Short mmCIF file of C-alpha atoms in Angstrom, two decimals:
data_model
loop_
_atom_site.label_atom_id
_atom_site.label_comp_id
_atom_site.label_asym_id
_atom_site.label_seq_id
_atom_site.Cartn_x
_atom_site.Cartn_y
_atom_site.Cartn_z
CA MET A 1 -45.53 21.21 -4.21
CA ARG A 2 -44.71 18.50 -6.61
CA ALA A 3 -42.25 20.65 -8.72
CA ALA A 4 -40.65 21.98 -5.28
CA GLY A 5 -40.00 18.14 -4.37
CA ALA A 6 -38.54 17.13 -7.94
CA GLY A 7 -36.39 20.21 -7.98
CA MET A 8 -35.13 19.18 -4.38
CA ALA A 9 -34.52 15.27 -5.45
CA ALA A 10 -32.84 17.15 -8.46
CA VAL A 11 -30.35 19.47 -5.84
CA VAL A 12 -30.13 16.15 -3.59
CA ALA A 13 -28.52 13.53 -6.68
CA SER A 14 -26.45 16.61 -7.90
CA LEU A 15 -24.79 16.69 -4.72
CA ALA A 16 -24.41 13.02 -4.42
CA LEU A 17 -22.38 13.22 -7.96
CA LEU A 18 -20.24 16.03 -6.76
CA PRO A 19 -17.62 13.38 -5.08
CA LEU A 20 -17.45 11.49 -8.23
CA LEU A 21 -17.02 14.43 -10.36
CA ALA A 22 -14.20 15.70 -8.25
CA GLN A 23 -12.48 12.21 -8.50
CA ALA A 24 -13.12 12.16 -11.83
CA ILE A 25 -11.64 15.85 -12.46
CA ALA A 26 -8.64 14.78 -10.06
CA ILE A 27 -7.78 11.38 -12.35
CA ASP A 28 -8.00 13.34 -15.17
CA LYS A 29 -5.75 16.06 -14.23
CA MET A 30 -3.26 13.41 -12.98
CA ARG A 31 -3.24 11.73 -16.47
CA GLN A 32 -2.68 14.97 -18.35
CA LEU A 33 0.18 15.59 -16.27
CA ALA A 34 1.40 12.23 -16.52
CA ALA A 35 1.55 12.22 -20.48
CA LYS A 36 3.00 15.52 -20.82
CA ASN A 37 5.95 14.07 -18.35
CA ASN A 38 6.47 10.84 -19.98
CA VAL A 39 5.24 8.89 -16.97
CA THR A 40 5.90 5.55 -17.84
CA CYS A 41 4.70 2.86 -15.20
CA ILE A 42 4.45 2.01 -11.59
CA LEU A 43 7.04 -0.13 -9.93
CA VAL A 44 6.19 -1.08 -6.43
CA PHE A 45 7.85 -2.24 -3.39
CA GLY A 46 6.60 -3.12 0.23
CA ASP A 47 4.14 -5.25 2.33
CA SER A 48 0.73 -6.92 2.13
CA SER A 49 -0.84 -3.39 1.55
CA VAL A 50 0.63 -3.69 -2.27
CA ASP A 51 1.79 -7.34 -2.50
CA PRO A 52 -0.64 -8.78 -5.37
CA GLY A 53 1.01 -12.53 -4.99
CA ASN A 54 4.55 -12.54 -4.80
CA ASN A 55 4.29 -14.66 -1.70
CA ASN A 56 2.33 -17.22 -3.54
CA ARG A 57 5.78 -18.54 -4.72
CA LEU A 58 7.71 -18.29 -1.49
CA GLN A 59 7.80 -21.22 1.32
CA THR A 60 5.88 -19.17 3.93
CA THR A 61 2.45 -19.11 5.69
CA MET A 62 2.03 -15.58 5.01
CA LYS A 63 -0.30 -16.04 1.99
CA SER A 64 -3.68 -15.26 0.61
CA ASN A 65 -4.36 -16.99 -2.26
CA PHE A 66 -7.49 -18.78 -1.14
CA LEU A 67 -11.12 -17.78 -0.66
CA PRO A 68 -12.89 -15.55 0.67
CA TYR A 69 -9.87 -13.38 -0.36
CA GLY A 70 -10.25 -12.03 -3.97
CA ARG A 71 -14.05 -12.66 -3.64
CA ASP A 72 -14.76 -9.39 -5.42
CA PHE A 73 -11.64 -9.41 -7.62
CA PHE A 74 -12.45 -9.55 -11.40
CA ASN A 75 -13.89 -13.19 -11.88
CA GLY A 76 -14.05 -13.63 -8.07
CA HIS A 77 -10.58 -15.01 -8.00
CA PRO A 78 -8.16 -15.00 -5.06
CA THR A 79 -4.76 -13.87 -6.48
CA GLY A 80 -2.65 -12.97 -3.08
CA ARG A 81 -4.04 -10.07 -2.30
CA PHE A 82 -4.80 -9.65 1.11
CA CYS A 83 -7.98 -8.01 0.23
CA ASN A 84 -12.03 -8.91 -0.95
CA GLY A 85 -10.53 -6.95 -4.42
CA ARG A 86 -8.01 -4.62 -5.54
CA LEU A 87 -5.41 -2.96 -3.74
CA ALA A 88 -4.73 1.12 -3.95
CA THR A 89 -1.83 0.35 -6.27
CA ASP A 90 -4.25 -1.27 -8.60
CA PHE A 91 -6.42 1.84 -8.81
CA ILE A 92 -3.38 4.27 -9.26
CA ALA A 93 -2.73 1.97 -12.38
CA GLU A 94 -6.02 2.11 -13.81
CA ALA A 95 -6.44 5.88 -13.32
CA LEU A 96 -2.98 6.72 -15.38
CA GLY A 97 -4.37 4.48 -18.02
CA TYR A 98 -1.80 1.59 -17.57
CA THR A 99 -3.54 -1.53 -16.24
CA LYS A 100 -6.38 -2.57 -13.89
CA ALA A 101 -4.14 -4.88 -11.80
CA ILE A 102 -0.53 -4.65 -11.01
CA PRO A 103 0.91 -8.05 -11.61
CA ALA A 104 3.33 -9.63 -9.20
CA PHE A 105 6.66 -10.01 -10.48
CA LEU A 106 7.12 -13.43 -9.40
CA ASP A 107 3.98 -14.66 -11.48
CA PRO A 108 5.02 -17.31 -13.86
CA LYS A 109 1.99 -16.08 -16.37
CA LEU A 110 3.82 -12.35 -16.16
CA THR A 111 3.50 -11.31 -19.74
CA ARG A 112 6.00 -8.92 -22.18
CA SER A 113 3.38 -5.74 -22.04
CA GLU A 114 2.77 -6.42 -18.15
CA LEU A 115 6.70 -5.90 -17.91
CA LEU A 116 6.21 -2.76 -19.79
CA HIS A 117 3.50 -1.37 -17.61
CA GLY A 118 4.67 -1.98 -14.44
CA VAL A 119 5.15 -4.39 -11.41
CA SER A 120 5.02 -5.27 -8.07
CA PHE A 121 8.13 -6.46 -6.03
CA ALA A 122 6.51 -6.29 -2.73
CA SER A 123 6.03 -9.20 -0.39
CA ALA A 124 3.45 -9.55 2.47
CA ALA A 125 4.76 -9.57 6.07
CA SER A 126 7.80 -7.45 4.78
CA GLY A 127 8.68 -4.21 6.36
CA TYR A 128 11.89 -1.59 6.47
CA ASP A 129 13.72 -3.49 8.74
CA ASP A 130 14.94 -7.12 7.15
CA PHE A 131 14.63 -8.97 9.99
CA THR A 132 10.68 -8.65 9.86
CA ALA A 133 10.81 -10.05 6.74
CA ASN A 134 13.22 -12.71 7.85
CA ILE A 135 10.75 -13.66 10.75
CA SER A 136 7.81 -14.85 8.21
CA SER A 137 10.14 -16.14 5.35
CA VAL A 138 9.15 -13.32 3.13
CA LEU A 139 11.18 -11.03 0.70
CA PRO A 140 13.05 -8.04 2.46
CA VAL A 141 13.26 -4.97 0.70
CA SER A 142 16.82 -5.77 0.06
CA LYS A 143 15.82 -9.09 -2.14
CA GLN A 144 12.78 -6.91 -3.63
CA LEU A 145 15.62 -4.49 -4.95
CA GLU A 146 17.39 -7.55 -6.35
CA TYR A 147 14.30 -8.70 -8.11
CA PHE A 148 14.32 -4.95 -9.48
CA LEU A 149 17.62 -5.69 -11.17
CA HIS A 150 16.14 -8.77 -12.69
CA TYR A 151 13.27 -6.59 -14.08
CA LYS A 152 15.94 -4.14 -15.32
CA LEU A 153 17.69 -7.18 -17.23
CA HIS A 154 14.18 -8.34 -18.61
CA LEU A 155 13.59 -4.83 -19.65
CA SER A 156 16.68 -4.24 -21.55
CA LYS A 157 16.34 -7.35 -23.42
CA LEU A 158 12.76 -6.58 -24.25
CA VAL A 159 13.40 -2.97 -25.50
CA GLY A 160 17.14 -2.59 -25.22
CA GLY A 161 19.28 -0.62 -22.56
CA LYS A 162 18.53 3.29 -23.49
CA LYS A 163 14.87 2.37 -23.67
CA ALA A 164 15.01 0.44 -20.57
CA GLU A 165 16.49 3.26 -18.49
CA ASP A 166 13.95 6.15 -19.46
CA ILE A 167 11.20 3.72 -18.85
CA ILE A 168 12.83 3.31 -15.28
CA ASN A 169 13.75 6.93 -15.04
CA ASN A 170 10.07 7.86 -16.00
CA ALA A 171 8.42 5.43 -13.73
CA VAL A 172 6.59 6.09 -10.56
CA PHE A 173 7.97 4.24 -7.40
CA ILE A 174 5.71 3.49 -4.79
CA MET A 175 6.54 2.02 -1.16
CA SER A 176 3.87 1.07 1.44
CA MET A 177 5.16 -0.96 4.34
CA GLY A 178 6.12 -0.34 8.26
CA THR A 179 3.06 -1.88 10.07
CA ASN A 180 5.13 -5.20 10.44
CA ASP A 181 7.82 -3.96 11.79
CA PHE A 182 5.75 -2.99 14.83
CA LEU A 183 2.81 -5.61 15.02
CA GLN A 184 4.68 -8.74 13.63
CA ASN A 185 8.36 -7.70 14.80
CA TYR A 186 8.93 -5.07 17.91
CA TYR A 187 5.75 -6.05 19.74
CA LEU A 188 5.82 -9.61 19.30
CA ASP A 189 9.55 -10.75 18.59
CA PRO A 190 12.02 -9.81 21.74
CA THR A 191 15.40 -9.62 19.53
CA ARG A 192 14.73 -5.95 18.53
CA PRO A 193 13.17 -4.45 21.92
CA LYS A 194 16.59 -5.58 23.58
CA GLN A 195 18.46 -3.88 21.11
CA TYR A 196 16.58 -0.48 20.87
CA SER A 197 14.12 1.58 22.74
CA LEU A 198 10.99 2.38 20.95
CA GLN A 199 12.15 5.57 19.94
CA ALA A 200 15.53 4.19 18.87
CA TYR A 201 14.04 1.54 16.81
CA LEU A 202 11.67 4.43 14.81
CA THR A 203 15.22 6.22 14.19
CA PHE A 204 16.50 2.78 12.92
CA LEU A 205 13.58 1.97 10.84
CA ILE A 206 14.07 5.62 9.12
CA SER A 207 17.61 4.96 8.49
CA CYS A 208 16.58 1.65 6.89
CA MET A 209 14.11 3.32 5.04
CA SER A 210 16.52 6.06 3.78
CA ARG A 211 19.17 3.74 2.91
CA ASP A 212 16.38 1.58 0.55
CA ILE A 213 15.59 4.95 -1.27
CA GLN A 214 18.89 5.72 -1.79
CA GLU A 215 19.73 2.50 -3.48
CA MET A 216 16.47 2.73 -5.35
CA HIS A 217 17.55 6.18 -6.67
CA ARG A 218 21.53 4.75 -7.48
CA LEU A 219 19.39 2.01 -9.74
CA GLY A 220 17.32 4.80 -11.91
CA ALA A 221 14.45 6.07 -9.44
CA ARG A 222 13.32 9.50 -10.00
CA ARG A 223 10.11 9.82 -8.61
CA LEU A 224 8.65 8.11 -5.43
CA VAL A 225 5.47 7.90 -3.32
CA ILE A 226 5.82 6.73 0.34
CA VAL A 227 2.42 5.67 1.33
CA GLY A 228 2.44 6.01 5.60
CA VAL A 229 1.25 3.70 8.05
CA PRO A 230 -2.20 3.13 9.20
CA PRO A 231 -3.46 3.75 12.59
CA LEU A 232 -2.20 0.36 13.84
CA GLY A 233 -4.46 0.38 17.22
CA CYS A 234 -7.56 0.83 15.27
CA MET A 235 -7.04 -2.53 13.50
CA PRO A 236 -9.79 -5.20 15.06
CA LEU A 237 -6.99 -7.69 15.59
CA VAL A 238 -5.26 -4.98 18.10
CA LYS A 239 -8.20 -4.04 20.02
CA THR A 240 -9.09 -7.49 20.58
CA LEU A 241 -5.57 -8.15 22.06
CA MET A 242 -5.87 -5.09 23.82
CA ASP A 243 -9.26 -6.12 24.94
CA THR A 244 -10.81 -2.35 24.08
CA LYS A 245 -13.53 -1.32 21.84
CA THR A 246 -11.74 1.98 21.12
CA CYS A 247 -8.63 2.56 18.76
CA TYR A 248 -5.94 1.64 21.18
CA GLN A 249 -4.02 5.34 21.06
CA ASP A 250 -0.68 4.12 22.23
CA TYR A 251 0.03 2.28 18.93
CA ASN A 252 -1.88 5.50 16.88
CA LYS A 253 0.69 7.38 18.25
CA ILE A 254 3.47 5.47 17.22
CA SER A 255 1.98 5.36 13.68
CA PHE A 256 1.48 8.99 13.88
CA SER A 257 5.24 9.39 15.21
CA PHE A 258 6.56 7.44 12.54
CA ASN A 259 4.74 9.19 9.62
CA PHE A 260 6.09 12.28 10.77
CA LEU A 261 9.68 10.88 10.77
CA ILE A 262 8.90 9.34 7.20
CA ARG A 263 7.74 12.92 5.97
CA ARG A 264 11.01 14.86 7.38
CA LYS A 265 13.07 12.16 5.61
CA LEU A 266 11.58 12.58 2.47
CA ASP A 267 12.18 16.01 2.62
CA SER A 268 15.62 15.83 3.60
CA LEU A 269 16.21 13.30 0.57
CA ARG A 270 14.25 15.67 -1.78
CA LYS A 271 16.90 18.33 -0.90
CA SER A 272 20.16 16.09 -1.03
CA ILE A 273 19.72 13.63 -3.83
CA GLY A 274 17.11 15.44 -5.80
CA LEU A 275 14.53 12.93 -5.74
CA LYS A 276 10.71 13.64 -6.61
CA THR A 277 8.96 12.69 -3.75
CA SER A 278 4.59 12.54 -2.43
CA PHE A 279 3.40 11.22 0.81
CA VAL A 280 0.01 9.68 1.24
CA ASP A 281 -1.36 9.94 4.61
CA ALA A 282 -3.10 6.75 5.14
CA TYR A 283 -3.26 7.34 8.53
CA ALA A 284 -5.71 10.31 8.03
CA VAL A 285 -7.65 8.72 5.60
CA ILE A 286 -8.48 5.61 7.58
CA GLN A 287 -8.81 7.39 10.82
CA ASP A 288 -11.47 10.00 8.77
CA ALA A 289 -13.30 6.63 7.90
CA ILE A 290 -13.73 5.32 10.93
CA ASN A 291 -14.43 8.74 12.69
CA ARG A 292 -17.04 9.63 9.76
CA PRO A 293 -18.08 6.55 8.45
CA ASN A 294 -21.33 8.10 6.60
CA ARG A 295 -19.22 10.41 4.57
CA TYR A 296 -17.98 7.23 3.18
CA GLY A 297 -21.03 5.22 3.10
CA LEU A 298 -19.77 3.09 5.36
CA THR A 299 -21.77 1.33 8.50
CA GLU A 300 -19.07 -0.92 10.17
CA THR A 301 -15.67 0.38 11.67
CA SER A 302 -15.00 -1.77 14.23
CA LYS A 303 -14.29 -5.01 12.88
CA GLY A 304 -13.43 -6.97 9.83
CA CYS A 305 -15.94 -8.69 7.07
CA CYS A 306 -13.89 -12.13 7.10
CA GLY A 307 -15.29 -14.82 10.05
CA THR A 308 -15.79 -12.86 13.54
CA GLY A 309 -13.96 -9.64 12.29
CA THR A 310 -11.94 -9.54 15.36
CA VAL A 311 -8.76 -11.83 15.09
CA GLU A 312 -8.83 -13.75 11.56
CA TYR A 313 -6.23 -12.75 8.63
CA GLY A 314 -4.50 -14.82 6.15
CA ASP A 315 -4.48 -18.62 7.07
CA THR A 316 -6.93 -18.31 9.88
CA CYS A 317 -9.55 -16.44 7.49
CA LYS A 318 -9.44 -19.33 4.71
CA GLY A 319 -12.44 -20.74 3.98
CA LEU A 320 -14.65 -18.29 6.10
CA THR A 321 -18.03 -16.87 5.65
CA THR A 322 -17.72 -13.08 4.92
CA CYS A 323 -20.47 -10.12 5.50
CA SER A 324 -22.71 -9.59 2.82
CA GLU A 325 -21.44 -6.00 2.11
CA PRO A 326 -18.02 -5.47 2.31
CA GLU A 327 -18.53 -1.89 0.24
CA LYS A 328 -19.87 -0.75 4.11
CA TYR A 329 -16.59 -2.04 5.92
CA VAL A 330 -13.67 -0.32 6.75
CA PHE A 331 -11.75 -3.65 7.45
CA TRP A 332 -11.98 -6.89 5.31
CA ASP A 333 -10.02 -8.81 7.61
CA ALA A 334 -8.86 -8.17 11.31
CA VAL A 335 -5.69 -6.11 9.82
CA HIS A 336 -6.49 -5.29 6.30
CA PRO A 337 -8.62 -2.67 4.63
CA THR A 338 -11.32 -3.28 2.02
CA GLU A 339 -11.22 -2.80 -1.54
CA LYS A 340 -13.75 0.60 -0.96
CA ILE A 341 -10.88 1.73 1.69
CA TYR A 342 -8.08 1.03 -0.89
CA LYS A 343 -9.97 2.96 -3.57
CA ILE A 344 -10.26 5.83 -0.96
CA VAL A 345 -6.14 5.98 -0.39
CA ALA A 346 -5.65 5.64 -4.32
CA LEU A 347 -7.81 8.52 -4.63
CA LYS A 348 -5.68 10.28 -1.69
CA ALA A 349 -2.39 9.32 -3.57
CA ILE A 350 -4.05 10.39 -7.11
CA ALA A 351 -4.64 14.08 -5.37
CA SER A 352 -1.10 14.49 -4.34
CA PHE A 353 0.31 13.62 -7.86
CA ASP A 354 1.20 17.16 -8.87
CA GLU A 355 4.31 19.08 -10.84
CA ASN A 356 6.55 18.48 -7.93
CA LEU A 357 6.12 14.77 -8.45
CA LEU A 358 5.51 14.39 -12.19
CA ALA A 359 7.36 17.14 -13.66
#
């Protein structure tokens, strides 16, 4: 009986290692593809889902360069990431073998070697609609692209014009935003609803995204990864405001519709300008984590780890106590996911990095 019990324990242990093995295989495959196709670095645009601290340098209230943010980052250091630790883009960069954390382009301590390995121009509270960024005095995509031009100049001075162009042409560009266009803009500020019906606003956002992508392509982007919007109705803050214990489905439907339109536009751009693209379905990842928490070792899907977990984020999370095991939570604050979820999103992205994107 003991031998049988030991055998069963070994089988269970082996099964537990299977997801880790699958992850290692996916990362190894992607790293080989990246090396084979001369992928140089990662360049990031977007909102708080990918801002490692650019907002620290801006006159805005949308900041997180204080504890408890960053409590699980290296040395427990708050960087300006709206998370307890690292973001999905950090894990993607690490998987590619470049760096363990993508730096903010506006970081005054940015080094020459970091310039070569990739940076983020993202700004928390930004969106596809420039008006979204203006509400919070942060960087719209147009300004992020302007800083990208500065990056190109720095790179040219560092390695020469030809080498700089090669680095940019062989980089993976990542865009992650859209949440604030709805939660900070359309559903909160009266300006856009007076100008657009909800469906017309979705169309407008897609046109903004298309314009920005085409500008990126003109400036040298050849590979682009777009991260879709999460299930907005499942955010603890939204559930609190809507006074519901389950995900607010009206907002989730908007997220789903918007993601569908993003994918359709990416298909169109792939054909019209020859851009290599990939879509990361953050909606599906987070929805699955909420619906099947045991699969991911999660126990808390309805509230954040910071404070009450129902309304606090950014400034209102400052200095508050947090849960003891954020790795068991879907949400870090009432809006943003935990490092654990960002790692799962990163693995989903890595699995999508195939020959179509990297070749």
